[in-house]
Amino acid sequence: MILELAVRGLLVPQDPSDEPASELLKKIAAEKAKLVKEGKIKKEKPLPPIESEEKIFELPTGWSYCRLDEICLGVTSGSTPPQSEFSETSGVPYLKVYNIRNQAVDFEYKRQFISEQYSATKLKKSILYPGDVVMNIVGPPLGKTAIIPSNYPQWNCNQAIVFFRPVFLSLGNFIYTYLKAGLFLKNIELIGTAGQENISVTKSRSIALPMPPLNEQHRIVAKVDELIALCDQLKSRLSDAQTTQLHLADALAEQAIG
């Protein structure tokens, strides 16, 4: 509920003085055009217009709908190297879906590395950097997401994970928050069978994002972090209280029996 309220613009107040998202989108487009001219990225094929059914709610003032590919430098997935390229101790950390746990990267769980040379050559297109947003596209469940942490300078991943590299790093936290909310899953066309439904990389690029002004994005993310931390504290206290009650019940039972 917190995440849904957040990405609908209902968690923090709007500020009329914020630069609207439409201006931010112009800056992003200009930056991408500059990078294309410099030969740092390839020119993309035009994306289809966002249809009315993709606009899952009415936007607050200052927000704009866009596709994720519009605001990212890259949206693609990885692949699986031969077993000979894997190591348990050194190299480039390599992520599988099971490393996305509780909406974060848990590399300590069955961690694997691949050789730096293989990552830099055969898997060059799927090198991950801190701040990239990753999501699993093979389910169930679909839509597990995380932000790549900074404890390694580079990462890589397999084909069941897609990554989004925002043009401006500051966009990553809201992209992550929106994907984590999972609202897009209601309208995205899945592939595969009912037992294992998948999201294609093409559909991942086309996900429609309700984008707030940048300053509002920061306020939303901060409020979400604050409320989730509070919820975690309450859950921990409730669990401690339940444990105390159980211990008390056990002690009373032992006393009654004795």
Coordinates of C-alpha atoms in Angstrom, one line a residue, residues 15-173:
D15 CA 5.3 21.6 -4.8
P16 CA 4.2 24.0 -7.6
S17 CA 7.7 25.4 -7.7
D18 CA 9.2 22.0 -8.8
E19 CA 10.4 21.9 -12.3
P20 CA 7.9 19.7 -14.1
A21 CA 8.8 16.2 -15.4
S22 CA 8.3 17.4 -19.0
E23 CA 11.3 19.6 -18.6
L24 CA 13.3 16.8 -17.1
L25 CA 12.4 14.6 -20.1
K26 CA 13.7 17.3 -22.5
K27 CA 17.0 17.3 -20.6
I28 CA 17.2 13.5 -20.8
A29 CA 16.5 13.6 -24.5
A30 CA 19.2 16.2 -25.0
E31 CA 21.8 14.2 -23.1
K32 CA 21.0 11.1 -25.0
A33 CA 21.3 13.0 -28.3
K34 CA 24.7 14.3 -27.2
L35 CA 25.9 10.8 -26.4
V36 CA 24.7 9.5 -29.7
K37 CA 26.6 12.3 -31.5
E38 CA 29.7 11.5 -29.5
G39 CA 29.4 7.8 -30.5
K40 CA 29.0 6.6 -26.9
I41 CA 25.5 5.1 -27.4
K42 CA 23.6 4.0 -30.5
K43 CA 20.5 5.8 -31.8
E44 CA 17.4 4.0 -30.7
K45 CA 14.4 3.1 -32.8
P46 CA 11.4 5.3 -32.0
L47 CA 9.2 4.0 -29.2
P48 CA 5.4 3.6 -29.8
P49 CA 3.2 6.3 -28.2
I50 CA 1.8 5.4 -24.8
E51 CA -1.8 4.2 -25.2
S52 CA -4.6 5.2 -22.9
E53 CA -4.9 1.7 -21.3
E54 CA -1.2 1.9 -20.3
K55 CA -1.9 5.1 -18.3
I56 CA -3.0 3.3 -15.2
F57 CA -4.0 6.4 -13.3
E58 CA -4.5 10.1 -13.7
L59 CA -1.2 12.0 -13.1
P60 CA -0.8 14.7 -10.5
T61 CA 0.2 18.2 -11.8
G62 CA 3.8 18.3 -13.0
W63 CA 4.1 14.6 -13.8
S64 CA 4.5 13.0 -17.2
Y65 CA 4.2 9.5 -18.6
C66 CA 7.3 8.1 -20.4
R67 CA 8.7 4.7 -21.4
L68 CA 11.6 3.4 -19.4
D69 CA 13.8 3.2 -22.5
E70 CA 13.3 6.9 -23.0
I71 CA 15.1 7.7 -19.7
C72 CA 17.7 4.9 -19.7
L73 CA 21.0 4.5 -21.5
G74 CA 20.5 0.7 -21.7
V75 CA 17.8 -1.8 -21.1
T76 CA 18.9 -5.4 -21.7
S77 CA 19.5 -8.8 -20.1
G78 CA 22.5 -11.0 -19.6
S79 CA 23.4 -14.5 -20.7
T80 CA 25.0 -17.6 -19.2
P81 CA 28.8 -18.3 -19.7
P82 CA 30.2 -21.8 -19.9
Q83 CA 30.9 -23.5 -16.6
S84 CA 34.7 -23.1 -17.1
E85 CA 34.3 -19.3 -16.7
F86 CA 32.8 -19.5 -13.2
S87 CA 34.7 -19.2 -9.9
E88 CA 33.5 -19.1 -6.2
T89 CA 36.3 -16.8 -5.1
S90 CA 37.3 -14.1 -7.6
G91 CA 36.4 -12.2 -10.7
V92 CA 33.3 -10.2 -11.6
P93 CA 30.3 -11.0 -9.4
Y94 CA 27.6 -12.8 -11.4
L95 CA 23.9 -12.5 -10.4
K96 CA 21.1 -15.0 -10.8
V97 CA 17.5 -14.4 -9.9
Y98 CA 18.0 -16.1 -6.5
N99 CA 20.4 -13.3 -5.7
I100 CA 17.5 -10.8 -5.7
R101 CA 16.0 -11.3 -2.2
N102 CA 13.7 -9.0 -0.3
Q103 CA 14.0 -6.5 -3.1
A104 CA 17.8 -6.2 -2.8
V105 CA 20.9 -7.9 -4.0
D106 CA 22.0 -10.7 -1.7
F107 CA 25.3 -11.8 -3.2
E108 CA 26.2 -13.9 -0.1
Y109 CA 23.5 -16.4 -1.1
K110 CA 25.2 -18.9 -3.5
R111 CA 27.6 -16.3 -4.8
Q112 CA 29.4 -16.9 -8.1
F113 CA 32.0 -14.9 -10.1
I114 CA 32.9 -15.0 -13.8
S115 CA 36.3 -14.2 -15.3
E116 CA 37.0 -10.5 -15.9
Q117 CA 38.0 -11.2 -19.5
Y118 CA 34.8 -13.1 -20.3
S119 CA 32.7 -10.3 -18.7
A120 CA 34.6 -7.6 -20.7
T121 CA 34.3 -9.4 -24.0
K122 CA 31.5 -12.0 -24.4
L123 CA 29.2 -10.3 -21.8
K124 CA 30.2 -6.7 -22.4
K125 CA 26.6 -5.6 -23.2
S126 CA 25.4 -6.8 -19.8
I127 CA 28.1 -5.3 -17.5
L128 CA 26.3 -3.8 -14.5
Y129 CA 27.5 -0.8 -12.5
P130 CA 26.5 0.5 -9.1
G131 CA 23.2 2.4 -9.4
D132 CA 21.8 0.2 -12.2
V133 CA 18.3 -1.2 -11.5
V134 CA 17.8 -4.9 -12.1
M135 CA 14.6 -6.9 -12.3
N136 CA 13.9 -10.6 -12.9
I137 CA 11.9 -11.3 -16.1
V138 CA 11.4 -15.0 -15.6
G139 CA 8.9 -16.1 -13.0
P140 CA 7.1 -17.0 -11.0
P141 CA 7.2 -14.6 -9.2
L142 CA 7.9 -11.8 -11.7
G143 CA 9.1 -8.3 -10.9
K144 CA 11.7 -8.9 -8.1
T145 CA 13.9 -5.9 -8.3
A146 CA 17.0 -4.3 -6.7
I147 CA 19.6 -1.6 -7.1
I148 CA 23.1 -2.7 -7.8
P149 CA 25.2 -1.9 -4.8
S150 CA 28.7 -0.3 -4.8
N151 CA 30.7 -3.0 -3.0
Y152 CA 32.0 -4.2 -6.4
P153 CA 32.9 -1.8 -9.3
Q154 CA 31.3 -4.1 -11.9
W155 CA 28.8 -6.9 -11.9
N156 CA 27.1 -9.2 -14.6
C157 CA 24.0 -11.2 -14.8
N158 CA 22.2 -14.0 -16.6
Q159 CA 19.4 -13.9 -19.1
A160 CA 16.6 -14.1 -16.5
I161 CA 17.5 -10.6 -15.3
V162 CA 17.0 -7.3 -17.1
F163 CA 18.7 -4.1 -16.1
F164 CA 17.8 -0.4 -16.5
R165 CA 20.7 2.2 -16.5
P166 CA 19.1 5.6 -16.1
V167 CA 20.6 8.5 -18.0
F168 CA 20.9 10.4 -14.8
L169 CA 21.9 8.3 -11.8
S170 CA 19.4 10.2 -9.6
L171 CA 16.5 8.7 -11.5
G172 CA 17.3 5.2 -10.3
N173 CA 15.7 5.3 -6.9

